[in-house]
Short mmCIF file of C-alpha atoms and ligand atoms in Angstrom, two decimals:
data_model
loop_
_atom_site.label_atom_id
_atom_site.label_comp_id
_atom_site.label_asym_id
_atom_site.label_seq_id
_atom_site.Cartn_x
_atom_site.Cartn_y
_atom_site.Cartn_z
CA MET A 13 13.82 -19.09 30.94
CA LYS A 14 10.62 -21.01 31.77
CA THR A 15 8.52 -17.87 31.44
CA GLU A 16 5.45 -17.41 29.35
CA ALA A 17 6.15 -14.73 26.80
CA ASP A 18 3.28 -13.00 25.06
CA SER A 19 4.02 -12.76 21.35
CA LYS A 20 1.59 -9.87 20.85
CA CYS A 21 2.80 -6.33 20.19
CA ARG A 22 3.41 -4.44 23.42
CA LEU A 23 1.77 -1.33 22.00
CA CYS A 24 -1.39 -2.51 20.23
CA HIS A 25 -1.76 -6.00 21.76
CA GLN A 26 -3.47 -7.12 18.51
CA PHE A 27 -0.79 -8.58 16.25
CA ASP A 28 2.38 -10.59 16.71
CA GLU A 29 5.35 -8.40 17.50
CA ILE A 30 7.44 -9.21 14.45
CA ILE A 31 9.77 -6.86 12.61
CA ASP A 32 7.32 -6.17 9.77
CA HIS A 33 4.67 -5.22 12.30
CA ILE A 34 6.92 -2.84 14.22
CA ILE A 35 8.37 -1.22 11.09
CA SER A 36 5.19 -0.60 9.17
CA ALA A 37 1.98 -2.18 10.43
CA CYS A 38 1.31 -1.25 14.05
CA PRO A 39 -1.88 0.85 14.31
CA ILE A 40 -0.54 2.65 17.40
CA LEU A 41 2.70 3.69 15.71
CA ALA A 42 0.82 4.62 12.52
CA LYS A 43 -0.99 7.45 14.28
CA GLU A 44 2.13 9.52 14.85
CA GLN A 45 5.50 7.83 14.50
CA TYR A 46 5.09 6.59 10.91
CA ILE A 47 3.90 10.03 9.82
CA LYS A 48 6.89 11.70 11.50
CA ARG A 49 9.23 9.24 9.80
CA HIS A 50 7.58 9.84 6.41
CA ASP A 51 7.84 13.62 6.82
CA ARG A 52 11.50 13.45 7.81
CA VAL A 53 12.32 11.26 4.80
CA CYS A 54 10.52 13.77 2.58
CA ALA A 55 12.41 16.66 4.20
CA GLN A 56 15.74 14.99 3.53
CA LEU A 57 14.75 14.24 -0.05
CA HIS A 58 13.59 17.84 -0.48
CA PHE A 59 16.86 19.13 0.96
CA ASN A 60 18.98 16.98 -1.37
CA ILE A 61 16.95 17.93 -4.45
CA CYS A 62 17.24 21.61 -3.51
CA LYS A 63 21.01 21.24 -3.29
CA GLU A 64 21.16 19.44 -6.67
CA THR A 65 18.95 21.95 -8.46
CA GLY A 66 20.51 25.11 -7.04
CA VAL A 67 17.73 26.16 -4.68
CA GLN A 68 19.26 28.29 -1.93
CA LEU A 69 18.49 27.09 1.59
CA ASP A 70 19.24 28.82 4.87
CA GLN A 71 19.86 25.52 6.64
CA LYS A 72 23.15 23.68 6.47
CA HIS A 73 21.74 20.26 7.42
CA TRP A 74 18.64 18.44 6.20
CA TYR A 75 17.36 17.80 9.73
CA GLU A 76 17.10 21.53 10.36
CA LEU A 77 14.94 22.03 7.27
CA VAL A 78 11.25 22.80 7.47
CA PRO A 79 10.48 22.94 3.74
CA LYS A 80 8.68 25.99 2.39
CA SER A 81 5.62 25.51 0.16
CA VAL A 82 7.41 26.97 -2.85
CA GLU A 83 11.10 27.45 -3.52
CA THR A 84 12.80 28.49 -6.73
CA SER A 85 16.35 27.88 -7.84
CA GLN A 86 18.72 30.72 -8.58
CA GLY A 87 17.95 31.88 -12.07
CA GLY A 88 14.44 30.39 -11.89
CA LYS A 89 15.18 27.17 -13.78
CA VAL A 90 13.51 24.92 -11.21
CA THR A 91 10.58 25.42 -8.83
CA MET A 92 10.12 23.06 -5.91
CA LEU A 93 6.65 22.64 -4.43
CA TRP A 94 6.16 21.00 -1.06
CA ASN A 95 2.89 19.28 -0.19
CA GLN A 96 0.87 21.27 -2.71
CA ARG A 97 -2.37 20.25 -4.37
CA VAL A 98 -2.23 19.69 -8.14
CA GLN A 99 -5.03 21.17 -10.20
CA THR A 100 -6.43 18.52 -12.54
CA ASP A 101 -9.14 18.29 -15.21
CA ARG A 102 -11.03 15.63 -13.25
CA THR A 103 -11.34 14.96 -9.54
CA ILE A 104 -8.48 12.88 -8.18
CA PRO A 105 -8.71 12.08 -4.45
CA SER A 106 -4.96 11.92 -3.94
CA ASN A 107 -3.76 14.96 -5.82
CA LYS A 108 -1.25 16.19 -3.26
CA PRO A 109 2.17 14.64 -3.89
CA ASP A 110 4.88 15.20 -1.32
CA ILE A 111 7.23 17.02 -3.69
CA ILE A 112 6.79 18.50 -7.15
CA ILE A 113 9.84 19.50 -9.16
CA ARG A 114 8.91 21.82 -12.00
CA ASP A 115 11.40 22.43 -14.78
CA ASN A 116 10.49 25.97 -15.82
CA GLU A 117 12.47 25.76 -19.04
CA ASN A 118 10.48 22.96 -20.66
CA GLY A 119 7.36 23.12 -18.45
CA THR A 120 7.55 19.53 -17.22
CA CYS A 121 6.93 18.39 -13.67
CA MET A 122 8.15 15.43 -11.69
CA LEU A 123 5.82 14.31 -8.91
CA ILE A 124 7.30 12.52 -5.93
CA ASP A 125 5.10 10.69 -3.46
CA VAL A 126 6.94 8.88 -0.70
CA ALA A 127 5.81 5.67 0.94
CA ILE A 128 7.79 3.88 3.59
CA SER A 129 6.85 0.25 3.90
CA GLY A 130 8.27 -3.01 5.04
CA ASP A 131 10.00 -5.15 2.42
CA ARG A 132 7.03 -7.49 2.15
CA SER A 133 4.58 -4.74 1.23
CA VAL A 134 6.64 -2.66 -1.21
CA ILE A 135 4.74 -3.94 -4.27
CA LYS A 136 1.39 -3.49 -2.52
CA LYS A 137 2.26 0.11 -1.50
CA GLU A 138 3.51 0.91 -4.99
CA ALA A 139 0.23 -0.36 -6.46
CA GLU A 140 -1.80 1.66 -3.92
CA LYS A 141 0.04 4.85 -4.84
CA THR A 142 -0.43 4.21 -8.56
CA ILE A 143 -4.14 3.45 -8.19
CA LYS A 144 -4.68 6.57 -6.05
CA THR A 145 -3.20 8.83 -8.71
CA LEU A 146 -5.09 7.16 -11.58
CA LYS A 147 -8.53 7.21 -9.97
ZN1 LIG R 228 1.38 -3.12 17.36
#
């Protein structure tokens, strides 16, 4: 087209506007849009787990759900915690997983912490999450 195209991101003007950058690395989108996306993914996950474990929800669709801090399944077999701090013996900076599923029959918990990253940084994100919970 004989035009000079700027390869820099139209939002941050710092990095090349490639797919990886737009999906998961733009500092402008990170402030709000990535957080919204993360929270919506967590809400859908929460909704589906509630359905699987017998937690009654008022909403028919996941996108209507604003998860409550604590929800318990009918009969009390499972308790779902949303964005709650975990009390630990030692100080752990990242002790607030997105979802905790507590099996009240055997006293075990499953912690779910969601990260949404580009394909190239999946391993890096996974390592970051692991290190944060072990520190
Ligand atoms: Zn950018």
